[in-house]
Structure formats: structure tokens, C-alpha cells
Coordinates of C-alpha atoms and ligand atoms in Angstrom, one line a residue:
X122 CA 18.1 -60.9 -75.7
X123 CA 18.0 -60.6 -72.1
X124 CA 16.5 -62.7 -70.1
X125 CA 14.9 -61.8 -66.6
X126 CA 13.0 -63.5 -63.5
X127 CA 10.4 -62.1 -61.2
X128 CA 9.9 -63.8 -57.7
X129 CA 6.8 -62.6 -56.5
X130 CA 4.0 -62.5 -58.4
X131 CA 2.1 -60.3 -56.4
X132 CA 0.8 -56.7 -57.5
X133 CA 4.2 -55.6 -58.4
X134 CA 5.3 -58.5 -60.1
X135 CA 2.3 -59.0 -62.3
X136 CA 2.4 -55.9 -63.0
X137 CA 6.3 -55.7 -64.1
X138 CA 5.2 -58.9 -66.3
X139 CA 2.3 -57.1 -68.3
X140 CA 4.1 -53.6 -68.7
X141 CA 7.5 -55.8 -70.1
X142 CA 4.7 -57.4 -72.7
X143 CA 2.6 -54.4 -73.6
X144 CA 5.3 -52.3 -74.6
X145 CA 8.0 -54.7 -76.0
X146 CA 8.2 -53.0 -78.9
X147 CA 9.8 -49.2 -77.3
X148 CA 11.8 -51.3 -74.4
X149 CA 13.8 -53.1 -77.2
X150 CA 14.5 -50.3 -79.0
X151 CA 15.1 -48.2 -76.0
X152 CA 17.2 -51.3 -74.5
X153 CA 19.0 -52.4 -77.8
X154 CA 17.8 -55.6 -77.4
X155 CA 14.4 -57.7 -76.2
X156 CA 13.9 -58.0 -73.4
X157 CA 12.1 -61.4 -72.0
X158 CA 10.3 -62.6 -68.8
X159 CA 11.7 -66.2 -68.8
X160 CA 10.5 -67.4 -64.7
X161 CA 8.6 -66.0 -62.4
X162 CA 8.6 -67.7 -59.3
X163 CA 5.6 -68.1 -56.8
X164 CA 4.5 -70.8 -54.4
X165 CA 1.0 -69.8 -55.3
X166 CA -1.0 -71.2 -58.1
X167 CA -2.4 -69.3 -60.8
X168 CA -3.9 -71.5 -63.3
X169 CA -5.7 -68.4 -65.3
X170 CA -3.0 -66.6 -65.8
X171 CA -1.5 -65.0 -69.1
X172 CA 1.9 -65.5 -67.6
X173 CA 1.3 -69.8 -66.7
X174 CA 3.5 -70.7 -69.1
X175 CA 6.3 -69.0 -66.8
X176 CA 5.4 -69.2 -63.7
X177 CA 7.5 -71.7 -61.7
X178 CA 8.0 -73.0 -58.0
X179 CA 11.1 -74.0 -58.2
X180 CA 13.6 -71.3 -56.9
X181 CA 16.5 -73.2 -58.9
X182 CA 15.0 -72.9 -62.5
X183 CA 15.5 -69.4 -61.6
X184 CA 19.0 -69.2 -59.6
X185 CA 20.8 -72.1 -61.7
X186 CA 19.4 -70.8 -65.5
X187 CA 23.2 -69.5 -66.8
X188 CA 20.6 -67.3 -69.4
X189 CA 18.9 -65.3 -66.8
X190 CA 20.7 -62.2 -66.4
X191 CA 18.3 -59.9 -64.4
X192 CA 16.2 -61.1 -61.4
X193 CA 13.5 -58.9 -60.3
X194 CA 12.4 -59.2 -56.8
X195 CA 8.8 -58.5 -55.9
X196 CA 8.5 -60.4 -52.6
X197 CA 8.6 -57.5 -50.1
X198 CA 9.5 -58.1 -46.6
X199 CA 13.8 -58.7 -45.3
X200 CA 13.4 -62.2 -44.9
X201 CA 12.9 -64.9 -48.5
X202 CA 13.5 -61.6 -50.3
X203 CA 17.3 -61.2 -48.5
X204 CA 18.1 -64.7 -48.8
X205 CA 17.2 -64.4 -53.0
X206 CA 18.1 -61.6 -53.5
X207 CA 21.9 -62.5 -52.2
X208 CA 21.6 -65.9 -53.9
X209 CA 20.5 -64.0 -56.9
X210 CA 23.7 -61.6 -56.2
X211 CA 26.4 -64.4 -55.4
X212 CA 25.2 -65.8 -58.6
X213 CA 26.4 -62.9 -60.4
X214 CA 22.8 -62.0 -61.7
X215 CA 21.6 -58.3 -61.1
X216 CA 18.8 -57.4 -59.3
X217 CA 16.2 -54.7 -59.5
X218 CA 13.2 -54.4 -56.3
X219 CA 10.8 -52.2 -55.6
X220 CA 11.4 -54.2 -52.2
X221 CA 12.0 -50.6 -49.7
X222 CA 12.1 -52.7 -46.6
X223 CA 14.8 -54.9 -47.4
X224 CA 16.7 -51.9 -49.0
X225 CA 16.4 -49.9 -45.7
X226 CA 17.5 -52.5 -43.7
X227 CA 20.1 -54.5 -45.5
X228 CA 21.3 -51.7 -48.9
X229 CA 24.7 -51.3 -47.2
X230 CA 25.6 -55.4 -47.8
X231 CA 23.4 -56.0 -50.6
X232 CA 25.1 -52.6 -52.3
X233 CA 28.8 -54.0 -51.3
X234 CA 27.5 -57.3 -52.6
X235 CA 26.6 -56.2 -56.4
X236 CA 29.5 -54.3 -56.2
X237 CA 31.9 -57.1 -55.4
X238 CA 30.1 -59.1 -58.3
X239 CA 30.5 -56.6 -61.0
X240 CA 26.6 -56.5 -60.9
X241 CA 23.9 -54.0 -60.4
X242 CA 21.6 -53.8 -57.3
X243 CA 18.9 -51.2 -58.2
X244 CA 16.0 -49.6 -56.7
X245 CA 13.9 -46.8 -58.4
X246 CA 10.6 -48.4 -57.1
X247 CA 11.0 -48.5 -54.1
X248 CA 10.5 -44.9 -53.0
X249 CA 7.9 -43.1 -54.7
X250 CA 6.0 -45.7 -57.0
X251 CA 6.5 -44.5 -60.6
X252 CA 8.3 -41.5 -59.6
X253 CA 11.7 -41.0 -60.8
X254 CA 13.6 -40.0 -57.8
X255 CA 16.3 -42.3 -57.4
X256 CA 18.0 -42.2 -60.1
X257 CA 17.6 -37.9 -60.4
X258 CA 19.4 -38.1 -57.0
X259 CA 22.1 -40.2 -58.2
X260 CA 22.7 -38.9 -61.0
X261 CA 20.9 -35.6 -62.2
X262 CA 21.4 -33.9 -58.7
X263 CA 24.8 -35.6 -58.5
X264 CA 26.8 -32.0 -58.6
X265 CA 24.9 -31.0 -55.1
X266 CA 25.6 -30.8 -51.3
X267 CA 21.6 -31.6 -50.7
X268 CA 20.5 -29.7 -47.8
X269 CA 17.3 -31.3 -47.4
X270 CA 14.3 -33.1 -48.4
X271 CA 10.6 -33.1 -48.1
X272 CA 8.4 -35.1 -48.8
X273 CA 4.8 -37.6 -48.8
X274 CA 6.0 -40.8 -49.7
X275 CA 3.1 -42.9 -48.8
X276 CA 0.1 -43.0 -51.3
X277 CA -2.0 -45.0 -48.9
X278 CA -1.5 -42.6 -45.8
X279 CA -2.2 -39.9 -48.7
X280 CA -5.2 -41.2 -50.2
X281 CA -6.6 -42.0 -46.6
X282 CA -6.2 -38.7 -45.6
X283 CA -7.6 -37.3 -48.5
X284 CA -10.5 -39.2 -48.6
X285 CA -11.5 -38.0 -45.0
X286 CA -11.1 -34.2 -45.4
X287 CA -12.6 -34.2 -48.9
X288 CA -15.1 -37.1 -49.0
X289 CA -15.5 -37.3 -45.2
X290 CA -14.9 -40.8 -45.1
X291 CA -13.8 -42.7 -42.4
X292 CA -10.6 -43.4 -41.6
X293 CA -11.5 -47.7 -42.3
X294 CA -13.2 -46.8 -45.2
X295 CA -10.4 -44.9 -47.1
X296 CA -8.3 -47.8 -46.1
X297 CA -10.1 -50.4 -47.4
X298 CA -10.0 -48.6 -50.3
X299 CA -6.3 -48.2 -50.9
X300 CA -6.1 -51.8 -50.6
X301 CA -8.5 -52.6 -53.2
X302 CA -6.7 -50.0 -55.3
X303 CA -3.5 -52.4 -54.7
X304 CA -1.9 -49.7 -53.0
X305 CA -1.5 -50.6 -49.5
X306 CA 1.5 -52.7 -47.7
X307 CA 0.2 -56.6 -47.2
X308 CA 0.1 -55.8 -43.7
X309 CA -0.9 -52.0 -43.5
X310 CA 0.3 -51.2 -40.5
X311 CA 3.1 -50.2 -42.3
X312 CA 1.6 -47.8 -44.0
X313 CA -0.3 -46.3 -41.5
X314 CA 1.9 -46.3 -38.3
X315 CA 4.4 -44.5 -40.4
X316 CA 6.9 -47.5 -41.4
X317 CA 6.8 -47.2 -44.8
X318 CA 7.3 -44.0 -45.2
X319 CA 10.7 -44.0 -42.7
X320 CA 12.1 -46.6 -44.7
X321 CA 11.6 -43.9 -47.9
X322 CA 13.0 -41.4 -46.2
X323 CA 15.9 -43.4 -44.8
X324 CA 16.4 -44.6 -48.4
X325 CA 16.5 -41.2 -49.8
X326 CA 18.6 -39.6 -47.3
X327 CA 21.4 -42.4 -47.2
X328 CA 21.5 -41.6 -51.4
X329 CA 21.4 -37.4 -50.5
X330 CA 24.0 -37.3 -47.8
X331 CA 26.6 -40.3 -49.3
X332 CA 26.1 -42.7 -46.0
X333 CA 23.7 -45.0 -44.7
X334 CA 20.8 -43.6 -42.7
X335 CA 19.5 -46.0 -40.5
X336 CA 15.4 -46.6 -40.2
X337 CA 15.4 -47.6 -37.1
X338 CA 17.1 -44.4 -36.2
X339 CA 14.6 -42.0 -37.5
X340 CA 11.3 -40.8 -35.1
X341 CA 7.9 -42.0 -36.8
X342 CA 5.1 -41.5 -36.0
X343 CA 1.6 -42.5 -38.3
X344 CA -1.7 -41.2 -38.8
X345 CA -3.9 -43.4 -36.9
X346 CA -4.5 -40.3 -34.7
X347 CA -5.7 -38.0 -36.6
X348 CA -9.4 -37.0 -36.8
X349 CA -12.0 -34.8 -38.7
X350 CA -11.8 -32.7 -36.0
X351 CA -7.9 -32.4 -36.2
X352 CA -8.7 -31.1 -39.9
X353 CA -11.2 -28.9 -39.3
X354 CA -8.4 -26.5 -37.0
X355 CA -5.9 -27.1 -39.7
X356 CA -8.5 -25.7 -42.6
X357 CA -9.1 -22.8 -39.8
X358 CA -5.6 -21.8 -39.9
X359 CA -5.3 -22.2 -43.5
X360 CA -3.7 -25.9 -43.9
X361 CA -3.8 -29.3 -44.1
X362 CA -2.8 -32.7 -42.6
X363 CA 0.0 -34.7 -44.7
X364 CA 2.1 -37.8 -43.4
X365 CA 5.5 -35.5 -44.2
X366 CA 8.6 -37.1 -44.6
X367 CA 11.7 -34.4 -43.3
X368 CA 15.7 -34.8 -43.3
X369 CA 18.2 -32.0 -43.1
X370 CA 22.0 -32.4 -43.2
X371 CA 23.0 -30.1 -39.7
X372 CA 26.9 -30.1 -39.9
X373 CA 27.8 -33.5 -39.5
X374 CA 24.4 -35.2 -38.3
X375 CA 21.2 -35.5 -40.1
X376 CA 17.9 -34.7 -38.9
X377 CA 14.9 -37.1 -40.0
X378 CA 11.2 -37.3 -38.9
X379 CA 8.4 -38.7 -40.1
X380 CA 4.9 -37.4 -38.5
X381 CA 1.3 -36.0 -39.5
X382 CA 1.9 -31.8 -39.9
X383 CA -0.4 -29.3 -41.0
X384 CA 0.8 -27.8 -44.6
X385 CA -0.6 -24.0 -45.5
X386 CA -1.9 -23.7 -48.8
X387 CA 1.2 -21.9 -50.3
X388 CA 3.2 -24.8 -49.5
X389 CA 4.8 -27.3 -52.6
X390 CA 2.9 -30.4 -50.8
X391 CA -0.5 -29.1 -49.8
X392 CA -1.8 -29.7 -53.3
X393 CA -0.8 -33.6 -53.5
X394 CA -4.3 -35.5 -53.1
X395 CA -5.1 -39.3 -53.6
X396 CA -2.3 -41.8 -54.4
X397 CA 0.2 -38.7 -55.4
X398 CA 3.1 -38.2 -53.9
X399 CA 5.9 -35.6 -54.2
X400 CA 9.0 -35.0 -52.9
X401 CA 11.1 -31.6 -52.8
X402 CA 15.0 -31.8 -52.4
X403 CA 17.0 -28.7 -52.1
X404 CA 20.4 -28.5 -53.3
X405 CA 22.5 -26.1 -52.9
X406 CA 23.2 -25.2 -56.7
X407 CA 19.7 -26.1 -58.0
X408 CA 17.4 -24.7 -55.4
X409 CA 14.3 -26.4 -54.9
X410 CA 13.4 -28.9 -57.1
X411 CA 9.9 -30.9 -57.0
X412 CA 9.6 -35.1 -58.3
X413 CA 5.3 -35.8 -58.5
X414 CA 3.5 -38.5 -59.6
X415 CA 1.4 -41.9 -58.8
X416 CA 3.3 -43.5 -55.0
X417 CA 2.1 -46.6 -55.6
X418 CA 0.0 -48.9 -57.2
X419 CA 0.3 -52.3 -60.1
X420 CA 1.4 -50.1 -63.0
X421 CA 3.0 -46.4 -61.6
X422 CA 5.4 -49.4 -59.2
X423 CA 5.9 -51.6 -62.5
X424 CA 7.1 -48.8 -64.8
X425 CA 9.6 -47.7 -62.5
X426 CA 11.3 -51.5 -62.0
X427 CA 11.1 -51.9 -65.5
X428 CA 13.0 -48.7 -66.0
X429 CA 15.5 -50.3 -63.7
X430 CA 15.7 -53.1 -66.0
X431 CA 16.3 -51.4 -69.0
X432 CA 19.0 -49.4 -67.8
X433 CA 20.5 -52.9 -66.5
X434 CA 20.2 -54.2 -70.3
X435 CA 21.9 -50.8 -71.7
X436 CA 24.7 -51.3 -69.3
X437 CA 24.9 -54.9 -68.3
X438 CA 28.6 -54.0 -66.7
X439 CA 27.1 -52.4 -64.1
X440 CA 25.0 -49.0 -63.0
X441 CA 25.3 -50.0 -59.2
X442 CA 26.2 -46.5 -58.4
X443 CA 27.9 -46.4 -54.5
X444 CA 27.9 -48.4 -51.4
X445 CA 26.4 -47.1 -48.6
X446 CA 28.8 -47.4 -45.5
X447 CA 27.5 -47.9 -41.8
X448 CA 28.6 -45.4 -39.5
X449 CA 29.9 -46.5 -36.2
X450 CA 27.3 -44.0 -34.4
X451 CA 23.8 -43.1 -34.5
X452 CA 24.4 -40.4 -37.2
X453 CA 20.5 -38.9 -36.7
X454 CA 20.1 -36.2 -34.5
X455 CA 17.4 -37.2 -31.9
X456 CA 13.9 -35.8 -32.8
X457 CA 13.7 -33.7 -29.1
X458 CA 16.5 -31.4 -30.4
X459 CA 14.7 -30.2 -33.0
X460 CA 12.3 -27.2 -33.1
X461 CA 9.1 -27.0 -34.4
X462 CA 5.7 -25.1 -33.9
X463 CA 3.0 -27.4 -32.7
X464 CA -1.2 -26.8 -33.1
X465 CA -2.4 -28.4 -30.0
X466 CA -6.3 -29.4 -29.1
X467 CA -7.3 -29.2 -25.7
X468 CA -10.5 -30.2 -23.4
X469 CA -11.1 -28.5 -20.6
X470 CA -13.8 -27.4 -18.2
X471 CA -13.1 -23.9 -17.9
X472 CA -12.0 -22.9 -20.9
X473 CA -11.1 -18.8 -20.1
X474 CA -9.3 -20.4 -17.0
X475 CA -7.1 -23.1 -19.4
X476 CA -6.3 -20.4 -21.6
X477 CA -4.7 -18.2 -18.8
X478 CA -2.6 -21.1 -17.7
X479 CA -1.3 -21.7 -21.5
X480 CA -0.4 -18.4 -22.1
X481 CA 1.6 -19.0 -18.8
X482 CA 3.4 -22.1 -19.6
X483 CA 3.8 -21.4 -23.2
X484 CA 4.3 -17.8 -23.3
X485 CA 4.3 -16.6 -27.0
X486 CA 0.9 -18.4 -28.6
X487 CA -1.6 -18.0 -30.9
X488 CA -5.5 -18.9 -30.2
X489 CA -7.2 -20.8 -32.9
X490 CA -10.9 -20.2 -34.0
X491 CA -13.1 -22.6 -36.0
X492 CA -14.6 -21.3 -39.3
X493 CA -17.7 -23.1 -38.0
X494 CA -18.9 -23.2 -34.5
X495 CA -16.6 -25.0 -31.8
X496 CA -17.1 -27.1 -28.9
X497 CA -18.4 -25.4 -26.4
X498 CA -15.3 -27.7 -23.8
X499 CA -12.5 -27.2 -26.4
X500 CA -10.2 -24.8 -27.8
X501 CA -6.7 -25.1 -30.0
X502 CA -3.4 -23.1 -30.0
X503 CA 0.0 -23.1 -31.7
X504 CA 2.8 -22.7 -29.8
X505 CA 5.6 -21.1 -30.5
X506 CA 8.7 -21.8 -32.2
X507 CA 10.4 -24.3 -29.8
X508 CA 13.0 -27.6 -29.4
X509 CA 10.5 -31.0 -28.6
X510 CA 12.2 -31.1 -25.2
X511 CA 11.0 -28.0 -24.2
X512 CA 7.6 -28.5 -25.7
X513 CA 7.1 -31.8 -24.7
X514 CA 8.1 -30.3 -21.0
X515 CA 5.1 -27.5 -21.7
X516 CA 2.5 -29.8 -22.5
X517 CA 2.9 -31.9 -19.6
X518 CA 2.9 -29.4 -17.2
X519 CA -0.4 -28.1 -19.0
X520 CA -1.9 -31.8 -18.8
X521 CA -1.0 -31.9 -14.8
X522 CA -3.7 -29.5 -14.3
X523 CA -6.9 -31.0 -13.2
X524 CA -9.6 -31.3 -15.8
X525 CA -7.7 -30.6 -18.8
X526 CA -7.3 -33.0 -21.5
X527 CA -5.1 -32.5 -24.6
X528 CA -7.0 -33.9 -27.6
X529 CA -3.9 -33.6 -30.4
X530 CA -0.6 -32.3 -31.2
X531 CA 0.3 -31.6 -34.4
X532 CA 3.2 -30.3 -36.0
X533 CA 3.5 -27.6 -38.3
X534 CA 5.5 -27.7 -41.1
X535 CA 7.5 -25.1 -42.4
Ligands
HSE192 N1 2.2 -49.1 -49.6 C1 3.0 -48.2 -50.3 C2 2.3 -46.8 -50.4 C3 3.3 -48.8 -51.7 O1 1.1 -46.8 -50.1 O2 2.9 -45.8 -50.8 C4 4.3 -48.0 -52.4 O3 5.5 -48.0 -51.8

């Protein structure tokens, strides 16, 4: 028997307690033994719940229970969730989270910490909801250099964006949705301004390229910005808007972004709708290889920690599979050396005149048409193929020119 504790009874944590019950029967004989919530530890009451006969809020009938083995932390945020999670550590109990802020931000000693303790320190959940991705990098991919990854790692950015180009809802509306759903951050700002999803990406490129990637290191930006309007040119060029997740290993440094971009059709990630998300990691022996399914959510999350957890009963002498070790330097490569191709909306009063001064400034660009009838003020383009610096240089001297406004720029991916 094995005995575990879940702090947080939140979405997550609920849900890790109902999917451990429901299918008892496969998880002991997948685990070789049962496998038993004994605590779960909340401040809140709940005096309805199936799980009351648990539920504790006491952090010591968790941490000093000798029997409890496996401690499950569904908190969220770096701050109660570090100081348990290392109490859980020191006290030489293994700990599974779907927690990707406090992995982002403190893996490297947490990591060193289970390591140290002869205990585990695991994480499936926390990038991708229910997707295994994780453990295929540790493991399954574990014979490639990875060259790169890909990806939409937020379900809530994703559904939102969804929803607005195929529902035409607004922006508010989609969101309120998502956290009624239970898919949303408690404070979805993170999911929105593009947090979330750096912390993912972070997460996954510190696992890909064997040291720690930094968060705070990566350019992010969300999708607060982008309108119906910025949708309608992206369908005219045959694409669509996706909060994409990007890191490249470039000799020694790594590149990482996080930003809206317009996807063609024929891309992997144009497809992904709703909560979905995917991810695509090349390797150099395997090629591309694509992880889909549900990003987030009660169960999709739960099924993934619980995963975790079994893997922790099969192999209670650890799986905690590397440390990830801080580098000195900034090891990203800043986002304004990079080079991209941007579609950019502009405003303007004379619009044959603005034109003439972007084909000056940017040379080499393409003029965009709307399938139906544009603004009579407003036009789009897509530059060329150039580094952020030198865009970013363009665009300015483009908005120094009286009476033109630009609208949006948007990356294009790929
Ligand atoms: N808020 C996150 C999302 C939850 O929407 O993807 C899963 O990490």
C-alpha cells in the first residue's frame, strides 16, 4: 500500500482525488500495489465533500505521518507550495506537481534536493495538462540532440483565441469561459500576458538541452492584443493566430520566445482548436515528432499527476531523472537577434503615399488584401525576412511619419 497526500484541494487536487478512486482497480494492478489518498490538506472547508473524511488543516498530519510516502502538491504559486514542497522533500517523501511556476522558478534546488534524498521530484502535469511530454523527453527522446521545439502550451490562450475567430466571441467572453471550464490560472493574467506558457517552454527546454533555462530570461509576450481584425489578415494570407511557444539550440545559446504568430494551414499547429495543445520537438535522429491532447483542465491535469504517482509506486527508489544546473550567464539569446517575418497593420491617411514610404524603408514586402472589403484608412504588409533589431528599427521610422498609425505586428511563424 502506498500512501499519498494532496495539498491543495483546488481543481487539480480534486481532481487527482476522484481519478485515484475511480480507477483503483487498473492503478493497483499497473502499480503493484494500492494506492491510497490518506490527507489532503486545505485551509478551506468543504463539508460536502466525498473526500471529508481526509481532508485536513493541519500541515503536520501530512509532513510528520512516517506512512505517507508520496505528497502531491496542487497549490500553485512559488511561495506555500516551495516551502512544502521542500518540507515534503527534507522529509524524504516524494513529490509529484502539476505546480509549473514553482518548477520554472526553483527545479534546479528542488531537483538537487530529491536527488540528495534518494527521492523523486516529478512533473508530467505541469506542461501540457494530460499530455505526456515530460517523460517522452526524458526518456523516449533520450537518444537525441533536440534541435528544437514548438509549441501551444496554454489551453486558455487557445480556447480564447479559438472562440473569437470561430464563434466570434469576444475576447472577455471566451475568457470567462475557460475559467468556468476550470482551465484558466487563479489569476489569468498568466495565462493571457503569456506567463504561463514561458514557464512551459522554459520547463521543456531546460529537459531538451540538459541545463536550466531561465523564465525570466525568455521574451513573452500574450494575446491581449490581438483583434478580429488581426484574424481577418491572417485568414487573408492563409493562417491563423496561435500563442506559439519557440526554442532552438544555436551552438551554445538557446533561443526562446513566446508571442501571438500567424500559422498557415499546412502547418502541425494550425489545426489545434479549444483546450488542445500540441507540441512538436525535433530531434536529430527522430525527425519531427508531434505530443496532442487536452492542456488543461480537472481530469486531462489529474491523469497526468496520477501517472506521476504510479511510476513513483513502481520505483519507490527513485525516477528523479537529472538536476538541472544554473549557468553562470544568461544562456538565451536575446529575442532582437533573431529573424523573423512580421504581418504589420497600418492606419494611415493616404494610403498610396504610406505604401511608397514602406516599400522604401522595408524594401522587399508583400501587400496584403482582405478576402472581404477593407478599411477604406488601413492596409497590412509582411515584411521580409529580418533580425527584430533591424525590424523594430523599420517600424519606427515608418511610425515617425505624420499620420500613420501602426495597428499590429504579428509574427509569422515558420
Ligand atoms: N492555465 C493553464 C492553461 C492550465 O490554460 O493551459 C494548465 O497548465
Amino acid at each position: 500500500m502506498v500512501n499519498v497526500a494532496i495539498l491543495g484541494y483546488g481543481v487539480v487536487g480534486s481532481g487527482v482525488a476522484e481519478v485515484i478512486k475511480k480507477n483503483s482497480e487498473s492503478i493497483r494492478q499497473r502499480a503493484g500495489t494500492d494506492i491510497k489518498v490518506k490527507w489532503i490538506l486545505d485551509i478551506r472547508d468543504f463539508p460536502d465533500s466525498p473526500d471529508k473524511d481526509v481532508l485536513t488543516k493541519n500541515a503536520d498530519d501530512v509532513f510528520n505521518d512516517s506512512e505517507v510516502s508520496i505528497v502531491v502538491e496542487t497549490i500553485g504559486g512559488a511561495k506555500i507550495a516551495h516551502e512544502f514542497t521542500k518540507r515534503a522533500l527534507m522529509a524524504g517523501k516524494s513529490v509529484v506537481t502539476s505546480n509549473k511556476e514553482l518548477v520554472a522558478t526553483h527545479g534546479p534546488e528542488l531537483l538537487q534536493l530529491a536527488k540528495e534524498k534518494g527521492v523523486s521530484y516529478l512533473f508530467e502535469a505541469s506542461v501540457g495538462g494530460g499530455i505526456p511530454i515530460i517523460r517522452p523527453l526524458n526518456q523516449c527522446l533520450a537518444a537525441n540532440e533536440i534541435n528544437g521545439i514548438t509549441g501551444i502550451l496554454n489551453g486558455t490562450t487557445n480556447y480564447i483565441l479559438t472562440q473569437m475567430k470561430k464563434e466570434g466571441k469576444s475576447f472577455e467572453t471566451a475568457l470567462k469561459e475557460a475559467q468556468q471550464n476550470g482551465y484558466a490560472e487563479q489569476n489569468p493574467t498568466a495565462d493571457v500576458e503569456g506567463h504561463d506558457t514561458c514557464r512551459k517552454i522554459a520547463i521543456l527546454s531546460s529537459i531538451a538541452y540538459n541545463e536550466f533555462v531561465d523564465s525570466e530570461n525568455i521574451y513573452s509576450e500574450g494575446i491581449t492584443k490581438i483583434t478580429v481584425d488581426d484574424m481577418k489578415y491572417a485568414e487573408a494570407i492563409g493562417g491563423v493566430i496561435k500563442l506559439i511557444a519557440v526554442s532552438k539550440k544555436i551552438n551554445d545559446k538557446i533561443f526562446a520566445r513566446v508571442s501571438p504568430a500567424i500559422v498557415t494551414s499546412e502547418h502541425p499547429l494550425a489545426n489545434v482548436e479549444d483546450v488542445f495543445n500540441a507540441i512538436v520537438v525535433n530531434g536529430d535522429a527522430v525527425g519531427d515528432a508531434m505530443f496532442y491532447g487536452r492542456g488543461a483542465g480537472k481530469l486531462p491535469t489529474a491523469s497526468a499527476v496520477v501517472a506521476d504517482v504510479i511510476d513513483i509506486a513502481k520505483h519507490p527508489d527513485s525516477v528523479t531523472t537529472g538536476v538541472w544546473v544554473r549557468t553562470e550567464e544568461n544562456n538565451v539569446l536575446p529575442v532582437e537577434e533573431s529573424s523573423t517575418r512580421f504581418l504589420v497593420r497600418v492606419t494611415a491617411k493616404n494610403i498610396a503615399d504610406t505604401k511608397k514610404n514602406v516599400l522604401s524603408i522595408f524594401g522587399e514586402t508583400e501587400f496584403v488584401e482582405l478576402h472581404s472589403k477593407s478599411k477604406d484608412n488601413e492596409f497590412a504588409f509582411i515584411s521580409g525576412e529580418t533580425t527584430e533589431r533591424d525590424f523594430n528599427a523599420k517600424l519606427d521610422k515608418l511610425e515617425s511619419i505624420p499620420d500613420i498609425t501602426v495597428l499590429n505586428r504579428i509574427r509569422i511563424e515558420g
